[in-house]
Amino acid sequence: MTERYTIFSETGDEYRLQFTTDRSNIIADRILDLLRQDGIEVVEVGLGRVGCTDVTSHRVLQQIEESIADFMTRNPNAILSYMCDFINLVPSNKKITVQEYRSRMFSAMFKRYMSQHHIADIFDDEIKIDGVAETFYFHVIFHKKHEKYAKMIADCHHEDFTNPTKYVVQ
C-alpha cells in the first residue's frame, strides 16, 4: 500500500509526503511479521522536498500534520514509523543536531495539533539511538491500543542499532 500527497508552499516549493508499507529494512522483518499477524500494519512515512529553496513554512507544516492525523484516523490498525533526516536546511545552532531539531519540532507540533483537535488516542513516541558517530531519532505514531506494539518497534531499533555486526556483508 502506498499513498502519496503533494503539498505546495506559497512560494511554489514542492513537498511529497508518502505513506508506504513497502519494507525498507529500517524495522526488522521478524517484528513486521509479528505485528502483521496481529492485524497491525507498520507504515513508513517519507517526506521529500523537490526544488525547495525556502525554509518550510508554518502552513506547509500544518498540512503535513493534517495529512498524518487524517491517515491515522482512516487507518485504525496502522502504526506510522519514520526517521528524522540529516538535510541541513533547518535553523539550528551548534548545540543540537539537525536530526534532534527536527525531532523536537515535530513532537511539539504533533502534540499541539492533537490537543487543538481533541484527539486523545493517537501518540507520537521518539526513539533516540546513540550511534557511534551521532545520535539517530526515529518516531512511531500509534493509537493508544497499540502502545505495546510501538514499544516492540522501539526495542527492535535499540537492539538492531546497538548490534552493528548484524549488518556485516560477507
XYZ file of N, CA, C and O in Angstrom:
680
model
N 0.848 -1.170 0.000
C 0.000 0.000 0.000
C 0.895 1.236 0.000
O 1.865 1.306 0.743
N 0.570 2.157 -0.849
C 1.279 3.433 -0.879
C 0.269 4.547 -1.129
O -0.580 4.430 -1.998
N 0.350 5.585 -0.321
C -0.436 6.804 -0.529
C 0.542 7.955 -0.642
O 1.461 8.070 0.159
N 0.315 8.806 -1.633
C 1.199 9.954 -1.840
C 0.379 11.237 -1.854
O -0.724 11.267 -2.391
N 0.965 12.279 -1.274
C 0.346 13.601 -1.268
C 1.396 14.604 -1.710
O 2.559 14.497 -1.332
N 0.987 15.570 -2.498
C 1.881 16.646 -2.899
C 1.365 17.935 -2.284
O 0.175 18.251 -2.387
N 2.252 18.648 -1.626
C 1.911 19.902 -0.950
C 2.800 20.988 -1.553
O 4.005 20.783 -1.726
N 2.197 22.120 -1.863
C 2.957 23.251 -2.399
C 2.941 24.399 -1.401
O 1.913 24.692 -0.797
N 4.093 25.038 -1.251
C 4.178 26.215 -0.390
C 3.675 27.431 -1.141
O 3.445 27.376 -2.359
N 3.577 28.517 -0.433
C 3.147 29.778 -1.030
C 4.111 30.244 -2.111
O 3.732 30.937 -3.051
N 5.377 29.847 -2.006
C 6.390 30.282 -2.973
C 6.605 29.268 -4.091
O 7.486 29.453 -4.925
N 5.813 28.183 -4.081
C 5.907 27.185 -5.142
C 6.803 26.002 -4.845
O 6.953 25.116 -5.690
N 7.412 25.955 -3.646
C 8.213 24.795 -3.288
C 7.295 23.578 -3.176
O 6.147 23.682 -2.744
N 7.810 22.424 -3.574
C 7.005 21.200 -3.608
C 7.486 20.211 -2.554
O 8.683 19.972 -2.413
N 6.540 19.629 -1.837
C 6.806 18.624 -0.815
C 6.003 17.385 -1.168
O 4.816 17.481 -1.474
N 6.646 16.227 -1.109
C 5.969 14.960 -1.393
C 5.952 14.114 -0.126
O 6.995 13.680 0.354
N 4.751 13.895 0.369
C 4.538 13.094 1.571
C 4.069 11.724 1.124
O 3.152 11.609 0.312
N 4.703 10.685 1.650
C 4.358 9.328 1.240
C 4.188 8.427 2.454
O 4.986 8.459 3.383
N 3.129 7.632 2.423
C 2.885 6.586 3.412
C 2.993 5.267 2.656
O 2.294 5.070 1.660
N 3.861 4.361 3.109
C 4.032 3.104 2.382
C 4.293 1.940 3.335
O 4.925 2.108 4.379
N 3.793 0.789 2.922
C 4.062 -0.435 3.668
C 5.206 -1.217 3.038
O 5.528 -2.303 3.495
N 5.815 -0.662 1.985
C 6.983 -1.316 1.400
C 8.075 -1.364 2.456
O 8.330 -0.384 3.147
N 8.711 -2.480 2.549
C 9.717 -2.655 3.596
C 11.062 -2.082 3.164
O 11.598 -2.444 2.126
N 11.603 -1.214 3.990
C 12.896 -0.609 3.673
C 13.997 -1.106 4.598
O 15.078 -0.560 4.621
N 13.707 -2.126 5.375
C 14.665 -2.737 6.303
C 15.044 -1.834 7.465
O 16.043 -2.061 8.123
N 14.262 -0.799 7.724
C 14.513 0.016 8.907
C 13.996 -0.710 10.144
O 14.585 -0.644 11.206
N 12.902 -1.448 9.971
C 12.363 -2.273 11.051
C 12.535 -3.723 10.625
O 12.218 -4.087 9.486
N 13.006 -4.547 11.534
C 13.295 -5.944 11.222
C 12.037 -6.679 10.742
O 10.945 -6.483 11.276
N 12.220 -7.535 9.738
C 11.103 -8.308 9.200
C 10.413 -9.143 10.273
O 9.195 -9.300 10.244
N 11.172 -9.663 11.235
C 10.569 -10.500 12.276
C 9.540 -9.710 13.086
O 8.502 -10.243 13.456
N 9.806 -8.424 13.316
C 8.856 -7.578 14.052
C 7.665 -7.246 13.160
O 6.512 -7.326 13.595
N 7.922 -6.888 11.915
C 6.834 -6.572 10.991
C 5.899 -7.761 10.811
O 4.671 -7.606 10.798
N 6.471 -8.978 10.677
C 5.648 -10.176 10.505
C 4.810 -10.455 11.746
O 3.636 -10.804 11.650
N 5.391 -10.270 12.911
C 4.664 -10.482 14.170
C 3.498 -9.497 14.298
O 2.373 -9.883 14.651
N 3.752 -8.244 13.988
C 2.691 -7.239 14.059
C 1.595 -7.530 13.037
O 0.402 -7.421 13.343
N 1.991 -7.922 11.848
C 1.003 -8.225 10.804
C 0.099 -9.386 11.228
O -1.096 -9.386 10.938
N 0.667 -10.375 11.931
C -0.143 -11.498 12.426
C -1.249 -11.011 13.365
O -2.307 -11.616 13.438
N -0.984 -9.914 14.061
C -1.977 -9.350 14.980
C -2.832 -8.279 14.307
O -3.575 -7.557 14.976
N -2.711 -8.168 12.985
C -3.541 -7.221 12.243
C -3.041 -5.787 12.254
O -3.763 -4.866 11.891
N -1.776 -5.589 12.656
C -1.189 -4.252 12.717
C -0.316 -4.036 11.489
O 0.544 -4.863 11.168
N -0.518 -2.932 10.823
C 0.266 -2.590 9.638
C 1.229 -1.462 9.997
O 0.810 -0.410 10.464
N 2.522 -1.694 9.804
C 3.510 -0.650 10.034
C 3.711 0.093 8.728
O 4.012 -0.503 7.689
N 3.506 1.392 8.777
C 3.556 2.231 7.590
C 4.687 3.239 7.767
O 4.740 3.951 8.771
N 5.593 3.265 6.805
C 6.698 4.210 6.871
C 6.274 5.521 6.235
O 5.575 5.547 5.227
N 6.707 6.609 6.842
C 6.391 7.946 6.354
C 7.657 8.538 5.757
O 8.720 8.490 6.375
N 7.522 9.079 4.566
C 8.639 9.752 3.927
C 8.212 11.142 3.480
O 7.064 11.347 3.090
N 9.116 12.071 3.574
C 8.844 13.433 3.129
C 9.999 13.880 2.262
O 11.144 13.929 2.710
N 9.688 14.199 1.020
C 10.708 14.678 0.097
C 10.439 16.107 -0.305
O 9.294 16.516 -0.455
N 11.510 16.854 -0.454
C 11.410 18.243 -0.918
C 11.942 18.278 -2.335
O 13.032 17.804 -2.608
N 11.172 18.884 -3.241
C 11.566 18.955 -4.648
C 11.718 20.422 -5.025
O 10.768 21.194 -4.941
N 12.892 20.809 -5.405
C 13.121 22.180 -5.847
C 12.881 23.216 -4.767
O 12.529 24.350 -5.073
N 13.067 22.843 -3.540
C 12.798 23.768 -2.436
C 14.028 24.596 -2.123
O 15.136 24.080 -2.027
N 13.800 25.874 -1.961
C 14.895 26.769 -1.605
C 14.608 27.512 -0.315
O 15.511 28.074 0.284
N 13.354 27.522 0.120
C 12.967 28.267 1.308
C 12.838 27.349 2.520
O 12.669 26.133 2.390
N 12.901 27.933 3.693
C 12.600 27.201 4.919
C 11.123 26.823 4.858
O 10.283 27.594 4.393
N 10.796 25.633 5.308
C 9.422 25.149 5.265
C 8.520 26.056 6.087
O 8.786 26.317 7.256
N 7.443 26.490 5.454
C 6.531 27.431 6.117
C 5.646 26.730 7.142
O 5.447 25.509 7.102
N 5.098 27.530 8.037
C 4.187 27.014 9.059
C 2.960 26.373 8.396
O 2.473 25.333 8.845
N 2.477 26.973 7.322
C 1.304 26.435 6.625
C 1.589 25.042 6.066
O 0.764 24.135 6.172
N 2.760 24.825 5.489
C 3.120 23.512 4.957
C 3.235 22.505 6.096
O 2.745 21.373 5.995
N 3.858 22.913 7.197
C 3.972 22.015 8.352
C 2.594 21.614 8.863
O 2.370 20.449 9.220
N 1.645 22.546 8.884
C 0.282 22.232 9.309
C -0.371 21.235 8.352
O -1.079 20.330 8.791
N -0.142 21.393 7.054
C -0.712 20.455 6.083
C -0.131 19.053 6.273
O -0.843 18.059 6.122
N 1.139 18.977 6.620
C 1.759 17.686 6.901
C 1.113 17.067 8.137
O 0.749 15.882 8.137
N 0.953 17.851 9.198
C 0.285 17.370 10.419
C -1.110 16.845 10.103
O -1.506 15.774 10.572
N -1.871 17.623 9.337
C -3.237 17.233 8.987
C -3.260 15.937 8.192
O -4.119 15.076 8.417
N -2.328 15.764 7.278
C -2.264 14.539 6.478
C -1.968 13.334 7.357
O -2.564 12.264 7.174
N -1.064 13.494 8.302
C -0.727 12.394 9.206
C -1.920 12.052 10.096
O -2.273 10.879 10.257
N -2.559 13.047 10.672
C -3.732 12.800 11.523
C -4.857 12.147 10.722
O -5.502 11.204 11.198
N -5.075 12.619 9.499
C -6.103 12.037 8.640
C -5.788 10.575 8.341
O -6.660 9.703 8.411
N -4.531 10.282 8.030
C -4.140 8.907 7.739
C -4.405 8.011 8.942
O -4.959 6.916 8.802
N -4.014 8.465 10.121
C -4.203 7.657 11.329
C -5.680 7.461 11.650
O -6.085 6.391 12.099
N -6.494 8.468 11.400
C -7.926 8.359 11.644
C -8.557 7.335 10.697
O -9.417 6.550 11.100
N -8.124 7.330 9.463
C -8.670 6.407 8.462
C -8.103 4.994 8.572
O -8.663 4.050 8.015
N -6.999 4.833 9.284
C -6.323 3.537 9.390
C -6.101 3.174 10.858
O -4.979 3.293 11.370
N -7.151 2.699 11.522
C -7.059 2.472 12.970
C -6.104 1.354 13.382
O -5.741 1.261 14.553
N -5.656 0.509 12.448
C -4.702 -0.544 12.784
C -3.309 -0.264 12.239
O -2.508 -1.177 12.069
N -3.046 0.996 11.958
C -1.723 1.377 11.437
C -0.859 1.969 12.548
O -1.357 2.618 13.466
N 0.418 1.722 12.435
C 1.442 2.398 13.231
C 2.375 3.057 12.222
O 2.863 2.396 11.300
N 2.584 4.345 12.364
C 3.488 5.069 11.470
C 4.892 5.065 12.053
O 5.071 5.163 13.270
N 5.865 4.988 11.183
C 7.264 4.997 11.600
C 8.049 5.892 10.655
O 7.817 5.884 9.445
N 8.951 6.675 11.209
C 9.819 7.487 10.359
C 11.094 7.827 11.094
O 11.180 7.756 12.323
N 12.116 8.181 10.313
C 13.392 8.618 10.864
C 13.618 10.061 10.449
O 13.422 10.405 9.277
N 14.018 10.897 11.374
C 14.341 12.294 11.056
C 15.602 12.303 10.195
O 16.569 11.612 10.485
N 15.577 13.118 9.144
C 16.703 13.108 8.214
C 17.796 14.098 8.614
O 17.688 14.818 9.598
N 18.854 14.114 7.798
C 20.049 14.898 8.094
C 20.187 16.154 7.248
O 21.156 16.870 7.379
N 19.240 16.382 6.326
C 19.379 17.521 5.429
C 19.509 18.791 6.252
O 18.690 19.081 7.111
N 20.527 19.555 5.976
C 20.865 20.703 6.828
C 20.172 21.983 6.362
O 20.818 22.972 6.076
N 18.854 21.957 6.282
C 18.105 23.136 5.858
C 17.174 23.623 6.960
O 16.054 24.018 6.709
N 17.630 23.536 8.175
C 16.804 23.996 9.286
C 17.576 25.037 10.077
O 18.801 25.016 10.129
N 16.838 25.958 10.698
C 17.539 26.908 11.569
C 18.108 26.134 12.752
O 17.388 25.419 13.422
N 19.383 26.222 12.938
C 19.994 25.444 14.011
C 21.213 26.176 14.540
O 21.861 26.927 13.831
N 21.460 25.937 15.790
C 22.723 26.386 16.339
C 23.540 25.124 16.585
O 23.041 24.025 16.456
N 24.745 25.262 16.910
C 25.634 24.103 17.049
C 25.338 23.275 18.299
O 25.958 22.257 18.521
N 24.375 23.690 19.125
C 24.092 22.975 20.366
C 23.322 21.682 20.139
O 23.427 20.765 20.939
N 22.527 21.605 19.069
C 21.795 20.381 18.770
C 21.960 20.044 17.293
O 22.177 20.925 16.461
N 21.843 18.765 16.977
C 21.990 18.330 15.582
C 20.714 18.638 14.802
O 19.659 18.912 15.379
N 20.821 18.542 13.491
C 19.672 18.749 12.619
C 18.593 17.718 12.927
O 17.408 18.037 13.003
N 19.000 16.463 13.124
C 18.023 15.419 13.447
C 17.303 15.730 14.757
O 16.091 15.579 14.845
N 18.038 16.136 15.770
C 17.404 16.436 17.054
C 16.451 17.622 16.930
O 15.369 17.623 17.494
N 16.845 18.631 16.167
C 15.982 19.790 15.931
C 14.662 19.342 15.307
O 13.587 19.706 15.763
N 14.760 18.535 14.245
C 13.550 18.057 13.570
C 12.705 17.198 14.504
O 11.480 17.281 14.500
N 13.346 16.368 15.283
C 12.613 15.503 16.204
C 11.834 16.322 17.229
O 10.642 16.086 17.454
N 12.503 17.285 17.827
C 11.834 18.149 18.817
C 10.698 18.950 18.180
O 9.623 19.076 18.748
N 10.975 19.505 16.979
C 9.972 20.323 16.317
C 8.732 19.494 15.989
O 7.609 19.900 16.265
N 8.936 18.305 15.409
C 7.771 17.506 15.048
C 6.996 17.084 16.288
O 5.761 17.125 16.299
N 7.691 16.661 17.333
C 6.993 16.238 18.559
C 6.127 17.361 19.116
O 4.974 17.143 19.500
N 6.677 18.560 19.149
C 5.912 19.709 19.673
C 4.724 20.032 18.774
O 3.604 20.272 19.262
N 4.938 20.021 17.462
C 3.846 20.300 16.522
C 2.744 19.250 16.642
O 1.554 19.572 16.677
N 3.146 17.993 16.701
C 2.185 16.896 16.756
C 1.353 16.977 18.039
O 0.126 16.859 18.001
N 2.026 17.195 19.151
C 1.327 17.305 20.432
C 0.327 18.462 20.408
O -0.820 18.332 20.851
N 0.750 19.597 19.871
C -0.136 20.757 19.781
C -1.344 20.452 18.890
O -2.478 20.756 19.228
N -1.090 19.827 17.739
C -2.175 19.508 16.811
C -3.187 18.572 17.465
O -4.403 18.788 17.374
N -2.699 17.526 18.122
C -3.597 16.568 18.774
C -4.428 17.263 19.853
O -5.631 17.008 19.984
N -3.814 18.143 20.604
C -4.516 18.876 21.658
C -5.569 19.815 21.074
O -6.715 19.841 21.531
N -5.201 20.584 20.075
C -6.129 21.543 19.465
C -7.337 20.863 18.836
O -8.422 21.426 18.803
N -7.151 19.644 18.335
C -8.233 18.929 17.669
C -8.870 17.866 18.567
O -9.641 17.034 18.091
N -8.514 17.887 19.840
C -9.107 16.992 20.850
C -8.996 15.520 20.443
O -9.947 14.755 20.602
N -7.844 15.170 19.928
C -7.560 13.772 19.572
C -6.730 13.197 20.713
O -5.575 13.562 20.891
N -7.340 12.307 21.467
C -6.704 11.848 22.697
C -6.091 10.455 22.604
O -5.383 10.037 23.514
N -6.335 9.737 21.504
C -5.875 8.354 21.474
C -4.748 8.082 20.471
O -4.430 6.942 20.201
N -4.143 9.121 19.910
C -3.021 8.939 18.988
C -1.792 9.597 19.607
O -1.847 10.741 20.036
N -0.692 8.845 19.636
C 0.520 9.298 20.314
C 1.727 9.243 19.388
O 1.769 8.456 18.449
N 2.715 10.054 19.705
C 3.988 10.101 18.990
C 5.083 9.822 20.011
O 5.210 10.551 20.995
N 5.840 8.766 19.797
C 6.967 8.453 20.676
C 8.276 8.600 19.916
O 8.408 8.105 18.790
N 9.220 9.268 20.540
C 10.558 9.409 19.979
C 11.406 8.230 20.432
O 11.356 7.823 21.589
N 12.180 7.702 19.489
C 13.138 6.638 19.792
C 14.509 7.219 19.505
O 14.843 7.524 18.366
N 15.285 7.403 20.545
C 16.612 8.016 20.420
C 17.664 6.918 20.517
O 17.701 6.168 21.490
N 18.499 6.832 19.481
C 19.548 5.814 19.421
C 20.895 6.519 19.427
O 21.195 7.301 18.521
N 21.702 6.252 20.419
C 23.045 6.824 20.470
C 23.968 5.967 19.615
O 24.378 4.877 20.017
N 24.250 6.456 18.410
C 25.113 5.738 17.481
C 26.580 6.010 17.764
O 26.924 6.794 18.652
N 27.432 5.382 17.000
C 28.876 5.536 17.174
C 29.301 6.970 16.874
O 30.009 7.597 17.649
N 28.867 7.500 15.726
C 29.289 8.836 15.316
C 28.275 9.915 15.667
O 28.637 11.077 15.823
N 27.008 9.544 15.760
C 25.979 10.533 16.054
C 24.735 9.846 16.586
O 24.637 8.631 16.594
N 23.780 10.633 17.004
C 22.533 10.133 17.542
C 21.475 10.141 16.448
O 21.399 11.074 15.663
N 20.675 9.079 16.399
C 19.593 8.954 15.436
C 18.256 9.117 16.159
O 18.113 8.698 17.304
N 17.292 9.695 15.459
C 15.957 9.921 16.025
C 14.907 9.292 15.122
O 14.772 9.663 13.961
N 14.212 8.302 15.665
C 13.093 7.661 14.990
C 11.833 8.041 15.753
O 11.890 8.398 16.935
N 10.701 7.928 15.091
C 9.417 8.159 15.756
C 8.446 7.069 15.356
O 8.513 6.533 14.237
N 7.543 6.742 16.262
C 6.397 5.903 15.950
C 5.155 6.667 16.382
O 5.130 7.301 17.436
N 4.152 6.642 15.524
C 2.867 7.280 15.814
C 1.853 6.150 15.857
O 1.776 5.339 14.922
N 1.102 6.081 16.938
C 0.255 4.921 17.155
C -0.998 5.292 17.941
O -1.036 6.297 18.639
N -2.001 4.436 17.815
C -3.202 4.548 18.636
C -2.886 3.953 20.007
O -2.104 3.008 20.123
N -3.484 4.495 21.034
C -3.242 4.060 22.418
C -3.329 2.540 22.554
O -2.513 1.930 23.232
N -4.293 1.933 21.876
C -4.477 0.482 21.983
C -3.291 -0.310 21.421
O -3.161 -1.495 21.671
N -2.401 0.349 20.679
C -1.241 -0.316 20.088
C 0.072 0.056 20.775
O 1.152 -0.139 20.208
N -0.023 0.557 21.978
C 1.176 1.006 22.693
C 2.217 -0.106 22.835
O 3.415 0.129 22.674
N 1.783 -1.331 23.117
C 2.754 -2.424 23.281
C 3.491 -2.713 21.980
O 4.662 -3.072 21.981
N 2.813 -2.523 20.839
C 3.460 -2.742 19.547
C 4.477 -1.634 19.252
O 5.538 -1.894 18.690
N 4.145 -0.409 19.615
C 5.088 0.700 19.446
C 6.346 0.441 20.276
O 7.460 0.711 19.824
N 6.165 -0.100 21.470
C 7.314 -0.429 22.319
C 8.162 -1.526 21.672
O 9.394 -1.476 21.736
N 7.513 -2.481 21.024
C 8.260 -3.541 20.329
C 9.142 -2.940 19.232
O 10.292 -3.357 19.055
N 8.599 -1.978 18.503
C 9.376 -1.323 17.441
C 10.561 -0.574 18.046
O 11.685 -0.664 17.552
N 10.321 0.138 19.141
C 11.406 0.865 19.814
C 12.484 -0.097 20.298
O 13.684 0.140 20.086
N 12.072 -1.187 20.925
C 13.040 -2.178 21.415
C 13.842 -2.771 20.261
O 15.047 -2.984 20.372
N 13.169 -3.015 19.148
C 13.843 -3.560 17.962
C 14.898 -2.579 17.442
O 16.022 -2.976 17.120
N 14.544 -1.289 17.371
C 15.519 -0.289 16.930
C 16.733 -0.274 17.855
O 17.874 -0.261 17.382
N 16.496 -0.285 19.154
C 17.611 -0.264 20.096
C 18.484 -1.508 19.930
O 19.713 -1.412 19.918
N 17.865 -2.653 19.801
C 18.609 -3.903 19.645
C 19.417 -3.902 18.344
O 20.604 -4.222 18.338
N 18.776 -3.528 17.245
C 19.449 -3.584 15.947
C 20.566 -2.557 15.814
O 21.589 -2.835 15.207
N 20.379 -1.368 16.368
C 21.390 -0.325 16.217
C 22.520 -0.444 17.224
O 23.553 0.188 17.068
N 22.344 -1.244 18.256
C 23.442 -1.438 19.200
C 24.203 -2.718 18.896
O 25.141 -3.061 19.583
N 23.799 -3.430 17.843
C 24.485 -4.644 17.429
C 24.848 -4.531 15.950
O 24.271 -5.223 15.118
N 25.817 -3.666 15.604
C 26.139 -3.427 14.201
C 26.685 -4.639 13.467
O 26.665 -4.671 12.247
N 27.147 -5.647 14.176
C 27.677 -6.830 13.494
C 26.591 -7.561 12.712
O 26.901 -8.353 11.827
N 25.327 -7.303 13.005
C 24.238 -7.937 12.267
C 24.234 -7.500 10.814
O 23.660 -8.156 9.969
N 24.868 -6.360 10.511
C 24.794 -5.791 9.170
C 26.085 -5.972 8.379
O 26.249 -5.363 7.343
N 26.983 -6.814 8.837
C 28.235 -7.046 8.128
C 27.942 -7.887 6.901
O 27.324 -8.958 6.988
N 28.371 -7.430 5.732
C 28.192 -8.169 4.493
C 29.392 -9.079 4.302
O 30.549 -8.652 4.421
N 29.137 -10.358 4.005
C 30.246 -11.307 3.839
C 30.379 -11.767 2.422
O 29.514 -11.732 1.648
